[in-house]
Short mmCIF file of C-alpha atoms in Angstrom, two decimals:
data_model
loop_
_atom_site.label_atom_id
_atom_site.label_comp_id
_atom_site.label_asym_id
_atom_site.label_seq_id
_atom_site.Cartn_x
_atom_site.Cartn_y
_atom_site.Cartn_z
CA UNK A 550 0.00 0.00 0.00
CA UNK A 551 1.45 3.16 -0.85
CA UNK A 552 0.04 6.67 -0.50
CA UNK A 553 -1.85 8.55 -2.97
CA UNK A 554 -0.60 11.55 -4.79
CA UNK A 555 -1.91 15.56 -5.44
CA UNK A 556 -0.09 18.24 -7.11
CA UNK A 557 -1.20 21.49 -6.05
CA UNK A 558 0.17 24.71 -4.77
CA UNK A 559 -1.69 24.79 -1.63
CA UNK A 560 -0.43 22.25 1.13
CA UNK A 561 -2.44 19.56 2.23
CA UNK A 562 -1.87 18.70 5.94
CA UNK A 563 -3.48 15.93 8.34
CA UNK A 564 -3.78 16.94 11.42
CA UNK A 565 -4.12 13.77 14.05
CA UNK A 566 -5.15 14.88 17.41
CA UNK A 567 -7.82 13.71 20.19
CA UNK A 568 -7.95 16.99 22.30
CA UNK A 569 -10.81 18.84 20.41
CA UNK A 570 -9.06 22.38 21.92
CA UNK A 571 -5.84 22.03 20.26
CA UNK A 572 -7.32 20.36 16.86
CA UNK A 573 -9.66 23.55 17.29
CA UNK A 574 -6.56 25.83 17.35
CA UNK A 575 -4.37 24.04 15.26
CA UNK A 576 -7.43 24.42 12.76
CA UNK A 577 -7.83 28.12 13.47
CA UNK A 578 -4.22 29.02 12.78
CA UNK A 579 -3.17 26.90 10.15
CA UNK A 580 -5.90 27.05 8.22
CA UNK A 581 -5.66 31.21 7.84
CA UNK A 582 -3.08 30.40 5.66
CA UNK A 583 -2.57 28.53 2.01
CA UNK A 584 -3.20 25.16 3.95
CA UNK A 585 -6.06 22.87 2.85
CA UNK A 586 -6.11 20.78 6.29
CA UNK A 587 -7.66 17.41 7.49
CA UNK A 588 -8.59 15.68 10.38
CA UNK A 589 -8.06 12.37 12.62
CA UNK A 590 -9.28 11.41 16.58
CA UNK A 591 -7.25 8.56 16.42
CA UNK A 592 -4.46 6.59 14.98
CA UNK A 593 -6.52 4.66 12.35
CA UNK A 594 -8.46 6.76 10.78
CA UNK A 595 -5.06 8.66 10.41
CA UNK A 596 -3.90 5.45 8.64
CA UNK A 597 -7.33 5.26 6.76
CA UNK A 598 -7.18 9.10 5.30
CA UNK A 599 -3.15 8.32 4.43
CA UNK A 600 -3.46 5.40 2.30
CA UNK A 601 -6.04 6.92 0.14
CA UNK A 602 -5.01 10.77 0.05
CA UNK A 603 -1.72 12.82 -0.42
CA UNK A 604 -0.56 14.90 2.67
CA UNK A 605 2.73 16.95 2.50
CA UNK A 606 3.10 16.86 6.44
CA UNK A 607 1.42 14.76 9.27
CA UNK A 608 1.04 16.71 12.39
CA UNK A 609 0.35 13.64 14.98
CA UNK A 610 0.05 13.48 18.53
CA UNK A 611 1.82 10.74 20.08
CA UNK A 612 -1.05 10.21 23.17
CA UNK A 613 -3.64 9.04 21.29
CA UNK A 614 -6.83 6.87 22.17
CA UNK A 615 -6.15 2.99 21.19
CA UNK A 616 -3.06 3.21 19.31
CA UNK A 617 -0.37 5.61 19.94
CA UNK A 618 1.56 7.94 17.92
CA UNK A 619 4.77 5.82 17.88
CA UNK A 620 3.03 3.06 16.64
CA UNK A 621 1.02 5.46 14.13
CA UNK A 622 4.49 6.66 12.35
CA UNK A 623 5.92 3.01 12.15
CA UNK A 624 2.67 1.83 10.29
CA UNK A 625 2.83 4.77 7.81
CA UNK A 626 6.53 3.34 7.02
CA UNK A 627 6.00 0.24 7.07
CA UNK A 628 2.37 -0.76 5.95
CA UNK A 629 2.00 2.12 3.86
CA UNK A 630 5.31 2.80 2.91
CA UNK A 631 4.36 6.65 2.97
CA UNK A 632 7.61 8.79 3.38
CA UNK A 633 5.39 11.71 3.90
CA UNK A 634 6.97 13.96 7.00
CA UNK A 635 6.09 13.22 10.45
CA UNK A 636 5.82 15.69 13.07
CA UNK A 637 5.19 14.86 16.81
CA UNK A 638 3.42 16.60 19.25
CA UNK A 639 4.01 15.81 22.36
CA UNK A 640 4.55 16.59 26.45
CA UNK A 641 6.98 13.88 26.65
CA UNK A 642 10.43 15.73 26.17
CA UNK A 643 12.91 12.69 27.61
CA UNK A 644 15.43 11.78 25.57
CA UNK A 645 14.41 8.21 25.36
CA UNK A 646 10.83 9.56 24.38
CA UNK A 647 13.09 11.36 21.52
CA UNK A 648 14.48 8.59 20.73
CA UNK A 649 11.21 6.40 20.67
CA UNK A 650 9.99 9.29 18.30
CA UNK A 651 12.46 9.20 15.89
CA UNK A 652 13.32 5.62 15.33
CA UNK A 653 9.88 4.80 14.97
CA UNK A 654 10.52 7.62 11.57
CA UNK A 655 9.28 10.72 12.92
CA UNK A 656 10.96 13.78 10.89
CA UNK A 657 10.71 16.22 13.58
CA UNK A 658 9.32 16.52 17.81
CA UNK A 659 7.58 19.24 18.74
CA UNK A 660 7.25 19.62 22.47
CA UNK A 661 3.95 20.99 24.55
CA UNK A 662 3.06 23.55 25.28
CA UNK A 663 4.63 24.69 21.85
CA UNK A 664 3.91 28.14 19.94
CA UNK A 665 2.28 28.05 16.94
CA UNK A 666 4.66 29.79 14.58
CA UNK A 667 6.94 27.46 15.64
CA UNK A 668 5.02 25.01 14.29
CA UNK A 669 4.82 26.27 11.20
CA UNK A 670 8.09 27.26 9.98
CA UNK A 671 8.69 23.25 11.03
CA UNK A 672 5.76 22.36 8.75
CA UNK A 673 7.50 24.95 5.87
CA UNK A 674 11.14 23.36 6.33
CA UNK A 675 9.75 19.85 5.91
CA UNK A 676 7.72 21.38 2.83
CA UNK A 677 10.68 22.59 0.88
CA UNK A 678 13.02 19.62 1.88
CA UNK A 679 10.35 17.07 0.56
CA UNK A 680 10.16 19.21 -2.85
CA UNK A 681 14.02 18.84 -3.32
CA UNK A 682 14.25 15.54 -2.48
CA UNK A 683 11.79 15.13 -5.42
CA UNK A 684 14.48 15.79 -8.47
CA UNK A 685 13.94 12.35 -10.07
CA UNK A 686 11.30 9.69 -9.30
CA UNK A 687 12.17 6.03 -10.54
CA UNK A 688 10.46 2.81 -11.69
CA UNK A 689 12.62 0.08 -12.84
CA UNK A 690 14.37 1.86 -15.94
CA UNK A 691 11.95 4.59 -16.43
CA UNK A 692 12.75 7.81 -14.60
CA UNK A 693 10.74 11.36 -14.18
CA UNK A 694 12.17 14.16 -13.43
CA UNK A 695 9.22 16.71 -12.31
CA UNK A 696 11.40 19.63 -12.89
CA UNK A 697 11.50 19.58 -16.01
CA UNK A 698 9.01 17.16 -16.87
CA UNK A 699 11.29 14.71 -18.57
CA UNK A 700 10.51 11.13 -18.78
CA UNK A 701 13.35 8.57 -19.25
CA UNK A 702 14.35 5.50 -20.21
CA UNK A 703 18.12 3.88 -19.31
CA UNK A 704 18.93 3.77 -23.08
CA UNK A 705 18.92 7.68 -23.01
CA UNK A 706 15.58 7.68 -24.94
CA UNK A 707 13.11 10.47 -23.30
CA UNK A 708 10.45 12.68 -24.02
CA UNK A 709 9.43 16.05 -22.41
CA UNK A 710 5.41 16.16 -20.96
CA UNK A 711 2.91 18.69 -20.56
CA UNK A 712 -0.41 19.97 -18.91
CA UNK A 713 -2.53 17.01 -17.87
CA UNK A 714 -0.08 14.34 -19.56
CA UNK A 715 2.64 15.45 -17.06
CA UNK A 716 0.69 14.98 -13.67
CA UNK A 717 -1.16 11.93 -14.84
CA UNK A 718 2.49 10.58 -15.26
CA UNK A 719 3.93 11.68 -11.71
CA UNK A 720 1.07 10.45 -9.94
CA UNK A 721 1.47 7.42 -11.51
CA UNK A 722 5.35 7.08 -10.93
CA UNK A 723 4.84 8.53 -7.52
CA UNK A 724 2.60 5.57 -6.95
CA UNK A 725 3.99 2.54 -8.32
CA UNK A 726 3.90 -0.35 -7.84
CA UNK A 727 0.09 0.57 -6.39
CA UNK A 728 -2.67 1.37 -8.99
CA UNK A 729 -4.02 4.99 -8.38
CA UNK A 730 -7.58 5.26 -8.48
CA UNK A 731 -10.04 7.51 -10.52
CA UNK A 732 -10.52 9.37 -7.81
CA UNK A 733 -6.72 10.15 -6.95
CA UNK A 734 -6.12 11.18 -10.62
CA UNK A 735 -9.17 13.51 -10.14
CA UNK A 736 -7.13 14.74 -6.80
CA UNK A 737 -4.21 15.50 -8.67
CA UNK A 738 -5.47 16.90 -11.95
CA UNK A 739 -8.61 19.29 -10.01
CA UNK A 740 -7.93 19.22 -6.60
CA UNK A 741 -11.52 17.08 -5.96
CA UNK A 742 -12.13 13.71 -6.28
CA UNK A 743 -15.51 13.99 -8.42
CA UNK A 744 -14.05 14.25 -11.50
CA UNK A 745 -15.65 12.82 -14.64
CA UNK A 746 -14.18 9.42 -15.56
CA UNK A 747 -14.43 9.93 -19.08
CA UNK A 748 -12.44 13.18 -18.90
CA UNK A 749 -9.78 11.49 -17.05
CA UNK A 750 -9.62 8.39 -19.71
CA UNK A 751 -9.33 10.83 -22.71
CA UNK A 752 -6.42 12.65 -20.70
CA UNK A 753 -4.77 8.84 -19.95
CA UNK A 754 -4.83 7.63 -23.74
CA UNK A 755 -3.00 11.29 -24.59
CA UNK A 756 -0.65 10.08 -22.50
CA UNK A 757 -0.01 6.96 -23.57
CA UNK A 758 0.09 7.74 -27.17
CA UNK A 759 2.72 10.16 -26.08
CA UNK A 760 4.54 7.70 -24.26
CA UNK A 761 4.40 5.37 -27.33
CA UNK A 762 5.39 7.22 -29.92
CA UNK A 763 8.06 8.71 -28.21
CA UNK A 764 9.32 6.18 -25.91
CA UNK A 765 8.09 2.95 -27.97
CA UNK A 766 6.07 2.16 -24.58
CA UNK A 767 2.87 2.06 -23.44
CA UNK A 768 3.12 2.27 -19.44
CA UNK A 769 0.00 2.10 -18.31
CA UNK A 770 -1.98 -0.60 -17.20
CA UNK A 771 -6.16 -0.45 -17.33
CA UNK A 772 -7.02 -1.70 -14.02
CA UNK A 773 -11.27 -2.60 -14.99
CA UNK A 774 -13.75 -0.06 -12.67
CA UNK A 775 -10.55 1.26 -10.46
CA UNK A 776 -8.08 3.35 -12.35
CA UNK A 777 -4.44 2.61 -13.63
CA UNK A 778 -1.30 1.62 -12.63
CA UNK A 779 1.90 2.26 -13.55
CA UNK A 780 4.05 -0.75 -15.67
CA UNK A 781 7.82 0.72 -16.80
CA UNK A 782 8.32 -2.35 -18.55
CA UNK A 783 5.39 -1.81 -20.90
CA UNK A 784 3.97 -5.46 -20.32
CA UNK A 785 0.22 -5.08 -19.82
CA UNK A 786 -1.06 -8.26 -20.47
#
């Protein structure tokens, strides 16, 4: 399972946090600024809203109801595979609690009572390391670079993308070896998930008659009722 993908401006955060005052700031704060925000109670609907949506930080608390946050952050490496950045909130400031935080693949511990600017130039630094850690994305022997919206293949062959063809592609790469769904493509290419199927098929075959022509290739599996996914080696059978 690996987590879904949306390329917008705007950050999308998810916010996972049982004490209804703080979500209630947290809310009131972030969301003043270019922040489209989300919401969990507890640890698995956190994992439920990861695995189908793109976040670009998780704000999680680590005393949650059921399952804790520790727990939380090792699922979204490890069941998910999400490297999506982790921050924890927290009143535990030990360094074993540290410790606990970070090996279980938190990117950054925020301590309690915290101020909220503080918390957002954390949430901005983990923004603009995620986008340059971004340069290439790789399947087997196909690479993307979003940059420049270059696809490539190991024999030097490539072609340069555009408009819808280009973030059709990155979600796709940004996905594999999961299928993205209908609705994820919608995500990425609208920002909603209700776009119109038949819009998003005419934008897919575009795509891979691009792919084709230029590449000799055609990298993308029809999944029946459920979307695409991603195959660099161009076997769809």
């Amino acid at each position: 399972m690996v987590a879904p993908v949306q390329l917008h401006n705007r950050q999308r955060l998810l916010i996972v946090e049982d004490h209804k005052d703080l979500a209630e700031n947290l809310f009131e704060y972030l969301g003043e600024d270019n922040y489209d925000l989300d919401f969990a109670g507890d640890g698995l609907t956190a994992l439920h809203l990861l695995a189908n949506h793109y976040y670009d930080v998780v704000i999680l608390d680590v005393m949650l109801p059921g399952v804790d946050g520790f727990t939380i952050c090792r699922r979204i490496r490890q069941d998910i595979h999400s490297s999506v950045p982790v921050i924890l909130l927290t009143a535990r400031d030990s360094i074993e609690d540290k410790d606990a935080g970070f090996s279980a693949g938190a990117d950054d511990y925020l301590v309690k009572p915290f101020h909220m600017r503080e918390l957002e130039l954390r949430i901005q630094a983990l923004c603009r390391r995620n986008r340059s850690q971004s340069d290439h994305l790789i399947a087997k022997d196909v690479s993307y670079t979003p940059g420049t919206l270059t696809v490539s293949l190991s024999d030097k062959t490539r072609t340069t993308l555009s408009g819808y063809s280009a973030t059709i592609f990155e979600t796709l790469i940004r996905q594999y070896p999961e299928f993205v769904s209908y609705q994820d493509l919608s995500n990425s290419l609208w920002g909603n998930p209700d776009g119109d199927p038949h819009t998003i098929r005419t934008h897919v075959y575009a795509l891979r008659k691009t792919l084709k022509s230029s590449l000799g290739r055609d990298m993308i599996k029809t999944l029946h009722s459920r979307g695409y996914v991603l195959q660099p080696d161009g076997k769809l059978g």
